[in-house]
JSON list of C-alpha atoms and ligand atoms in Angstrom, two decimals:
[
{"chain": "A", "resi": 1, "resn": "MET", "atom": "CA", "xyz": [50.90, 5.38, -5.44]},
{"chain": "A", "resi": 2, "resn": "ASN", "atom": "CA", "xyz": [52.04, 1.86, -4.79]},
{"chain": "A", "resi": 3, "resn": "PHE", "atom": "CA", "xyz": [49.85, -1.15, -4.10]},
{"chain": "A", "resi": 4, "resn": "ASN", "atom": "CA", "xyz": [52.51, -3.75, -3.39]},
{"chain": "A", "resi": 5, "resn": "SER", "atom": "CA", "xyz": [51.84, -5.82, -0.30]},
{"chain": "A", "resi": 6, "resn": "VAL", "atom": "CA", "xyz": [53.89, -8.00, 2.02]},
{"chain": "A", "resi": 7, "resn": "TYR", "atom": "CA", "xyz": [52.30, -10.93, 0.17]},
{"chain": "A", "resi": 8, "resn": "ASN", "atom": "CA", "xyz": [54.38, -9.93, -2.88]},
{"chain": "A", "resi": 9, "resn": "CYS", "atom": "CA", "xyz": [57.55, -10.55, -0.83]},
{"chain": "A", "resi": 10, "resn": "PRO", "atom": "CA", "xyz": [58.27, -14.29, -0.95]},
{"chain": "A", "resi": 11, "resn": "VAL", "atom": "CA", "xyz": [61.16, -16.13, 0.58]},
{"chain": "A", "resi": 12, "resn": "ILE", "atom": "CA", "xyz": [62.99, -17.50, -2.46]},
{"chain": "A", "resi": 13, "resn": "PRO", "atom": "CA", "xyz": [64.98, -20.74, -2.33]},
{"chain": "A", "resi": 14, "resn": "LEU", "atom": "CA", "xyz": [68.29, -20.04, -4.08]},
{"chain": "A", "resi": 15, "resn": "GLY", "atom": "CA", "xyz": [69.54, -23.59, -4.32]},
{"chain": "A", "resi": 16, "resn": "LYS", "atom": "CA", "xyz": [72.82, -25.04, -3.18]},
{"chain": "A", "resi": 17, "resn": "ILE", "atom": "CA", "xyz": [75.65, -26.83, -4.93]},
{"chain": "A", "resi": 18, "resn": "HIS", "atom": "CA", "xyz": [76.80, -29.16, -2.22]},
{"chain": "A", "resi": 19, "resn": "ASN", "atom": "CA", "xyz": [79.94, -31.22, -1.85]},
{"chain": "A", "resi": 20, "resn": "ARG", "atom": "CA", "xyz": [81.89, -32.42, 1.12]},
{"chain": "A", "resi": 21, "resn": "ALA", "atom": "CA", "xyz": [84.26, -29.43, 0.89]},
{"chain": "A", "resi": 22, "resn": "GLY", "atom": "CA", "xyz": [81.41, -26.97, 1.31]},
{"chain": "A", "resi": 23, "resn": "ASN", "atom": "CA", "xyz": [78.53, -25.31, -0.47]},
{"chain": "A", "resi": 24, "resn": "ILE", "atom": "CA", "xyz": [78.04, -22.77, -3.24]},
{"chain": "A", "resi": 25, "resn": "THR", "atom": "CA", "xyz": [74.88, -20.75, -3.81]},
{"chain": "A", "resi": 26, "resn": "VAL", "atom": "CA", "xyz": [74.58, -18.97, -7.14]},
{"chain": "A", "resi": 27, "resn": "ILE", "atom": "CA", "xyz": [72.31, -16.00, -7.89]},
{"chain": "A", "resi": 28, "resn": "GLU", "atom": "CA", "xyz": [72.19, -15.05, -11.53]},
{"chain": "A", "resi": 29, "resn": "GLY", "atom": "CA", "xyz": [70.29, -11.86, -12.31]},
{"chain": "A", "resi": 30, "resn": "GLU", "atom": "CA", "xyz": [66.84, -12.40, -13.82]},
{"chain": "A", "resi": 31, "resn": "THR", "atom": "CA", "xyz": [67.01, -16.22, -13.62]},
{"chain": "A", "resi": 32, "resn": "LYS", "atom": "CA", "xyz": [65.93, -16.46, -10.00]},
{"chain": "A", "resi": 33, "resn": "LEU", "atom": "CA", "xyz": [64.93, -12.83, -9.49]},
{"chain": "A", "resi": 34, "resn": "PRO", "atom": "CA", "xyz": [62.35, -10.55, -11.10]},
{"chain": "A", "resi": 35, "resn": "PHE", "atom": "CA", "xyz": [65.00, -7.83, -11.60]},
{"chain": "A", "resi": 36, "resn": "SER", "atom": "CA", "xyz": [68.51, -7.31, -12.94]},
{"chain": "A", "resi": 37, "resn": "ILE", "atom": "CA", "xyz": [71.16, -6.80, -10.29]},
{"chain": "A", "resi": 38, "resn": "ARG", "atom": "CA", "xyz": [72.75, -3.33, -10.48]},
{"chain": "A", "resi": 39, "resn": "ARG", "atom": "CA", "xyz": [74.18, -3.06, -6.96]},
{"chain": "A", "resi": 40, "resn": "ILE", "atom": "CA", "xyz": [75.39, -5.36, -4.21]},
{"chain": "A", "resi": 41, "resn": "TYR", "atom": "CA", "xyz": [76.08, -4.28, -0.66]},
{"chain": "A", "resi": 42, "resn": "TYR", "atom": "CA", "xyz": [76.35, -5.99, 2.69]},
{"chain": "A", "resi": 43, "resn": "LEU", "atom": "CA", "xyz": [75.92, -5.08, 6.32]},
{"chain": "A", "resi": 44, "resn": "TYR", "atom": "CA", "xyz": [78.35, -6.55, 8.84]},
{"chain": "A", "resi": 45, "resn": "ASP", "atom": "CA", "xyz": [79.91, -5.81, 12.24]},
{"chain": "A", "resi": 46, "resn": "ILE", "atom": "CA", "xyz": [76.44, -4.93, 13.50]},
{"chain": "A", "resi": 47, "resn": "PRO", "atom": "CA", "xyz": [76.62, -4.33, 17.25]},
{"chain": "A", "resi": 48, "resn": "GLY", "atom": "CA", "xyz": [74.33, -6.44, 19.45]},
{"chain": "A", "resi": 49, "resn": "GLY", "atom": "CA", "xyz": [70.89, -4.91, 19.87]},
{"chain": "A", "resi": 50, "resn": "GLU", "atom": "CA", "xyz": [71.18, -2.58, 16.86]},
{"chain": "A", "resi": 51, "resn": "GLY", "atom": "CA", "xyz": [68.52, -2.35, 14.17]},
{"chain": "A", "resi": 52, "resn": "ARG", "atom": "CA", "xyz": [68.87, -1.29, 10.54]},
{"chain": "A", "resi": 53, "resn": "GLY", "atom": "CA", "xyz": [66.52, -0.42, 7.75]},
{"chain": "A", "resi": 54, "resn": "GLY", "atom": "CA", "xyz": [63.61, 1.64, 9.00]},
{"chain": "A", "resi": 55, "resn": "HIS", "atom": "CA", "xyz": [62.65, 2.93, 5.56]},
{"chain": "A", "resi": 56, "resn": "GLY", "atom": "CA", "xyz": [60.77, 2.16, 2.37]},
{"chain": "A", "resi": 57, "resn": "HIS", "atom": "CA", "xyz": [61.69, 2.50, -1.29]},
{"chain": "A", "resi": 58, "resn": "LYS", "atom": "CA", "xyz": [59.61, 3.84, -4.14]},
{"chain": "A", "resi": 59, "resn": "ASN", "atom": "CA", "xyz": [61.14, 1.87, -7.01]},
{"chain": "A", "resi": 60, "resn": "LEU", "atom": "CA", "xyz": [63.86, -0.40, -5.65]},
{"chain": "A", "resi": 61, "resn": "TYR", "atom": "CA", "xyz": [63.66, -4.19, -5.69]},
{"chain": "A", "resi": 62, "resn": "GLN", "atom": "CA", "xyz": [65.98, -6.06, -3.32]},
{"chain": "A", "resi": 63, "resn": "LEU", "atom": "CA", "xyz": [66.84, -9.61, -2.43]},
{"chain": "A", "resi": 64, "resn": "ILE", "atom": "CA", "xyz": [68.02, -9.82, 1.18]},
{"chain": "A", "resi": 65, "resn": "VAL", "atom": "CA", "xyz": [70.06, -12.83, 2.28]},
{"chain": "A", "resi": 66, "resn": "ALA", "atom": "CA", "xyz": [71.60, -13.84, 5.60]},
{"chain": "A", "resi": 67, "resn": "ALA", "atom": "CA", "xyz": [74.95, -14.76, 4.03]},
{"chain": "A", "resi": 68, "resn": "SER", "atom": "CA", "xyz": [76.15, -15.61, 7.54]},
{"chain": "A", "resi": 69, "resn": "GLY", "atom": "CA", "xyz": [74.37, -15.82, 10.89]},
{"chain": "A", "resi": 70, "resn": "SER", "atom": "CA", "xyz": [70.78, -14.71, 11.26]},
{"chain": "A", "resi": 71, "resn": "PHE", "atom": "CA", "xyz": [68.50, -11.72, 11.68]},
{"chain": "A", "resi": 72, "resn": "ASN", "atom": "CA", "xyz": [64.84, -10.84, 11.48]},
{"chain": "A", "resi": 73, "resn": "ILE", "atom": "CA", "xyz": [63.19, -8.65, 8.90]},
{"chain": "A", "resi": 74, "resn": "LEU", "atom": "CA", "xyz": [59.88, -6.88, 9.47]},
{"chain": "A", "resi": 75, "resn": "LEU", "atom": "CA", "xyz": [57.98, -6.11, 6.27]},
{"chain": "A", "resi": 76, "resn": "ASP", "atom": "CA", "xyz": [55.09, -3.66, 6.38]},
{"chain": "A", "resi": 77, "resn": "ASP", "atom": "CA", "xyz": [52.91, -2.48, 3.49]},
{"chain": "A", "resi": 78, "resn": "GLY", "atom": "CA", "xyz": [50.93, 0.00, 5.58]},
{"chain": "A", "resi": 79, "resn": "ALA", "atom": "CA", "xyz": [48.10, -2.52, 6.13]},
{"chain": "A", "resi": 80, "resn": "ASN", "atom": "CA", "xyz": [49.84, -5.83, 6.83]},
{"chain": "A", "resi": 81, "resn": "LYS", "atom": "CA", "xyz": [53.03, -6.72, 8.66]},
{"chain": "A", "resi": 82, "resn": "LYS", "atom": "CA", "xyz": [55.13, -9.86, 8.39]},
{"chain": "A", "resi": 83, "resn": "ILE", "atom": "CA", "xyz": [58.27, -10.85, 10.30]},
{"chain": "A", "resi": 84, "resn": "ILE", "atom": "CA", "xyz": [60.66, -13.30, 8.63]},
{"chain": "A", "resi": 85, "resn": "THR", "atom": "CA", "xyz": [63.70, -14.89, 10.24]},
{"chain": "A", "resi": 86, "resn": "LEU", "atom": "CA", "xyz": [66.55, -15.27, 7.76]},
{"chain": "A", "resi": 87, "resn": "ASN", "atom": "CA", "xyz": [69.10, -17.81, 8.94]},
{"chain": "A", "resi": 88, "resn": "ARG", "atom": "CA", "xyz": [70.19, -19.78, 5.87]},
{"chain": "A", "resi": 89, "resn": "PRO", "atom": "CA", "xyz": [72.47, -18.52, 3.08]},
{"chain": "A", "resi": 90, "resn": "ASP", "atom": "CA", "xyz": [70.51, -20.43, 0.44]},
{"chain": "A", "resi": 91, "resn": "TYR", "atom": "CA", "xyz": [67.27, -18.50, 1.00]},
{"chain": "A", "resi": 92, "resn": "GLY", "atom": "CA", "xyz": [66.53, -14.83, 0.39]},
{"chain": "A", "resi": 93, "resn": "VAL", "atom": "CA", "xyz": [63.53, -12.59, 0.82]},
{"chain": "A", "resi": 94, "resn": "LEU", "atom": "CA", "xyz": [62.37, -10.52, -2.12]},
{"chain": "A", "resi": 95, "resn": "VAL", "atom": "CA", "xyz": [61.45, -7.00, -1.04]},
{"chain": "A", "resi": 96, "resn": "VAL", "atom": "CA", "xyz": [59.46, -5.25, -3.74]},
{"chain": "A", "resi": 97, "resn": "PRO", "atom": "CA", "xyz": [59.00, -1.46, -3.99]},
{"chain": "A", "resi": 98, "resn": "GLY", "atom": "CA", "xyz": [56.63, 0.20, -1.54]},
{"chain": "A", "resi": 99, "resn": "ILE", "atom": "CA", "xyz": [57.43, -1.91, 1.51]},
{"chain": "A", "resi": 100, "resn": "TRP", "atom": "CA", "xyz": [58.64, -0.55, 4.84]},
{"chain": "A", "resi": 101, "resn": "ARG", "atom": "CA", "xyz": [61.40, -2.78, 6.26]},
{"chain": "A", "resi": 102, "resn": "GLU", "atom": "CA", "xyz": [63.23, -3.05, 9.55]},
{"chain": "A", "resi": 103, "resn": "LEU", "atom": "CA", "xyz": [66.11, -5.42, 10.27]},
{"chain": "A", "resi": 104, "resn": "PHE", "atom": "CA", "xyz": [66.78, -6.48, 13.85]},
{"chain": "A", "resi": 105, "resn": "GLU", "atom": "CA", "xyz": [68.06, -9.20, 16.19]},
{"chain": "A", "resi": 106, "resn": "PHE", "atom": "CA", "xyz": [71.26, -9.72, 14.27]},
{"chain": "A", "resi": 107, "resn": "SER", "atom": "CA", "xyz": [73.30, -12.64, 15.55]},
{"chain": "A", "resi": 108, "resn": "SER", "atom": "CA", "xyz": [76.96, -12.10, 16.32]},
{"chain": "A", "resi": 109, "resn": "GLY", "atom": "CA", "xyz": [78.93, -12.12, 13.05]},
{"chain": "A", "resi": 110, "resn": "ALA", "atom": "CA", "xyz": [75.80, -11.84, 10.88]},
{"chain": "A", "resi": 111, "resn": "ILE", "atom": "CA", "xyz": [76.24, -10.67, 7.31]},
{"chain": "A", "resi": 112, "resn": "CYS", "atom": "CA", "xyz": [73.23, -9.20, 5.54]},
{"chain": "A", "resi": 113, "resn": "LEU", "atom": "CA", "xyz": [73.79, -9.41, 1.80]},
{"chain": "A", "resi": 114, "resn": "VAL", "atom": "CA", "xyz": [71.58, -7.21, -0.37]},
{"chain": "A", "resi": 115, "resn": "LEU", "atom": "CA", "xyz": [71.19, -7.48, -4.14]},
{"chain": "A", "resi": 116, "resn": "ALA", "atom": "CA", "xyz": [69.46, -4.41, -5.52]},
{"chain": "A", "resi": 117, "resn": "SER", "atom": "CA", "xyz": [67.85, -3.45, -8.81]},
{"chain": "A", "resi": 118, "resn": "GLU", "atom": "CA", "xyz": [69.22, 0.13, -8.88]},
{"chain": "A", "resi": 119, "resn": "GLU", "atom": "CA", "xyz": [72.30, 2.07, -7.92]},
{"chain": "A", "resi": 120, "resn": "TYR", "atom": "CA", "xyz": [72.10, 4.10, -4.71]},
{"chain": "A", "resi": 121, "resn": "ASN", "atom": "CA", "xyz": [69.64, 6.97, -4.97]},
{"chain": "A", "resi": 122, "resn": "ALA", "atom": "CA", "xyz": [68.75, 8.92, -1.83]},
{"chain": "A", "resi": 123, "resn": "GLU", "atom": "CA", "xyz": [65.60, 10.20, -3.60]},
{"chain": "A", "resi": 124, "resn": "ASP", "atom": "CA", "xyz": [64.20, 6.68, -3.71]},
{"chain": "A", "resi": 125, "resn": "TYR", "atom": "CA", "xyz": [64.05, 6.40, 0.10]},
{"chain": "A", "resi": 126, "resn": "ILE", "atom": "CA", "xyz": [61.04, 7.14, 2.32]},
{"chain": "A", "resi": 127, "resn": "ARG", "atom": "CA", "xyz": [62.56, 7.47, 5.79]},
{"chain": "A", "resi": 128, "resn": "ASP", "atom": "CA", "xyz": [59.55, 8.82, 7.69]},
{"chain": "A", "resi": 129, "resn": "TYR", "atom": "CA", "xyz": [56.90, 6.23, 8.61]},
{"chain": "A", "resi": 130, "resn": "ASP", "atom": "CA", "xyz": [53.99, 8.69, 8.43]},
{"chain": "A", "resi": 131, "resn": "LYS", "atom": "CA", "xyz": [55.11, 9.79, 4.97]},
{"chain": "A", "resi": 132, "resn": "PHE", "atom": "CA", "xyz": [55.33, 6.11, 4.01]},
{"chain": "A", "resi": 133, "resn": "LEU", "atom": "CA", "xyz": [51.73, 5.59, 5.14]},
{"chain": "A", "resi": 134, "resn": "SER", "atom": "CA", "xyz": [50.61, 8.63, 3.11]},
{"chain": "A", "resi": 135, "resn": "TYR", "atom": "CA", "xyz": [52.51, 7.28, 0.10]},
{"chain": "A", "resi": 136, "resn": "LYS", "atom": "CA", "xyz": [50.63, 3.98, 0.44]},
{"chain": "A", "resi": 137, "resn": "GLN", "atom": "CA", "xyz": [47.18, 5.63, 0.60]},
{"chain": "B", "resi": 201, "resn": "TYD", "atom": "P1", "xyz": [71.01, 3.22, 4.97]},
{"chain": "B", "resi": 201, "resn": "TYD", "atom": "O1", "xyz": [70.39, 2.70, 3.73]},
{"chain": "B", "resi": 201, "resn": "TYD", "atom": "O2", "xyz": [70.31, 4.31, 5.70]},
{"chain": "B", "resi": 201, "resn": "TYD", "atom": "O3", "xyz": [71.29, 2.03, 6.00]},
{"chain": "B", "resi": 201, "resn": "TYD", "atom": "P2", "xyz": [70.29, 1.02, 6.69]},
{"chain": "B", "resi": 201, "resn": "TYD", "atom": "O4", "xyz": [68.95, 1.21, 6.09]},
{"chain": "B", "resi": 201, "resn": "TYD", "atom": "O5", "xyz": [70.87, -0.31, 6.42]},
{"chain": "B", "resi": 201, "resn": "TYD", "atom": "O6", "xyz": [70.27, 1.31, 8.15]},
{"chain": "B", "resi": 201, "resn": "TYD", "atom": "O7", "xyz": [72.48, 3.68, 4.61]},
{"chain": "B", "resi": 201, "resn": "TYD", "atom": "C1", "xyz": [73.39, 4.15, 5.59]},
{"chain": "B", "resi": 201, "resn": "TYD", "atom": "C2", "xyz": [74.32, 5.14, 4.94]},
{"chain": "B", "resi": 201, "resn": "TYD", "atom": "O8", "xyz": [75.04, 4.54, 3.85]},
{"chain": "B", "resi": 201, "resn": "TYD", "atom": "C3", "xyz": [73.58, 6.34, 4.35]},
{"chain": "B", "resi": 201, "resn": "TYD", "atom": "O9", "xyz": [74.37, 7.50, 4.62]},
{"chain": "B", "resi": 201, "resn": "TYD", "atom": "C4", "xyz": [73.59, 6.11, 2.87]},
{"chain": "B", "resi": 201, "resn": "TYD", "atom": "C5", "xyz": [74.82, 5.26, 2.66]},
{"chain": "B", "resi": 201, "resn": "TYD", "atom": "N1", "xyz": [74.67, 4.31, 1.53]},
{"chain": "B", "resi": 201, "resn": "TYD", "atom": "C6", "xyz": [75.30, 4.57, 0.32]},
{"chain": "B", "resi": 201, "resn": "TYD", "atom": "O10", "xyz": [76.00, 5.59, 0.15]},
{"chain": "B", "resi": 201, "resn": "TYD", "atom": "N2", "xyz": [75.16, 3.68, -0.70]},
{"chain": "B", "resi": 201, "resn": "TYD", "atom": "C7", "xyz": [74.40, 2.56, -0.58]},
{"chain": "B", "resi": 201, "resn": "TYD", "atom": "O11", "xyz": [74.30, 1.75, -1.54]},
{"chain": "B", "resi": 201, "resn": "TYD", "atom": "C8", "xyz": [73.75, 2.29, 0.69]},
{"chain": "B", "resi": 201, "resn": "TYD", "atom": "C9", "xyz": [72.91, 1.06, 0.88]},
{"chain": "B", "resi": 201, "resn": "TYD", "atom": "C10", "xyz": [73.91, 3.20, 1.70]}
]
């Protein structure tokens, strides 16, 4: 049972330390995020037209950032859907547990950085959309 909705998935401004030689964005666990970071991974070299994601998680919190380039993320809680374009490295979308997500329309050279609350656990995935809908009932 999981009652989280897409409205619990805000776009979070991460801030930017700017100078003329470039920018730094800092993400410190638990200061800007409602979870401690236990895993970082990133998607890159995504061929044009490919999509990723297509699953939900039972317990995992994630912050998803377009560290380079842009892509769209569809969030779906079984009742509501929301599409967000991520195209700035100083903003991230919080994806709480119990949300189906799909990533698509990656720009050339896009890097999708993911900060996650747990180490990889295949048991935490729901990969079948009908099972996801049953889980959300
Ligand atoms: P998957 O999460 O299905 O990719 P996406 O949702 O982005 O399309 O992961 C693809 C493969 O990588 C799958 O075999 C599981 C493996 N994987 C790990 O071993 N560890 C991880 O932390 C992640 C994210 C994936």
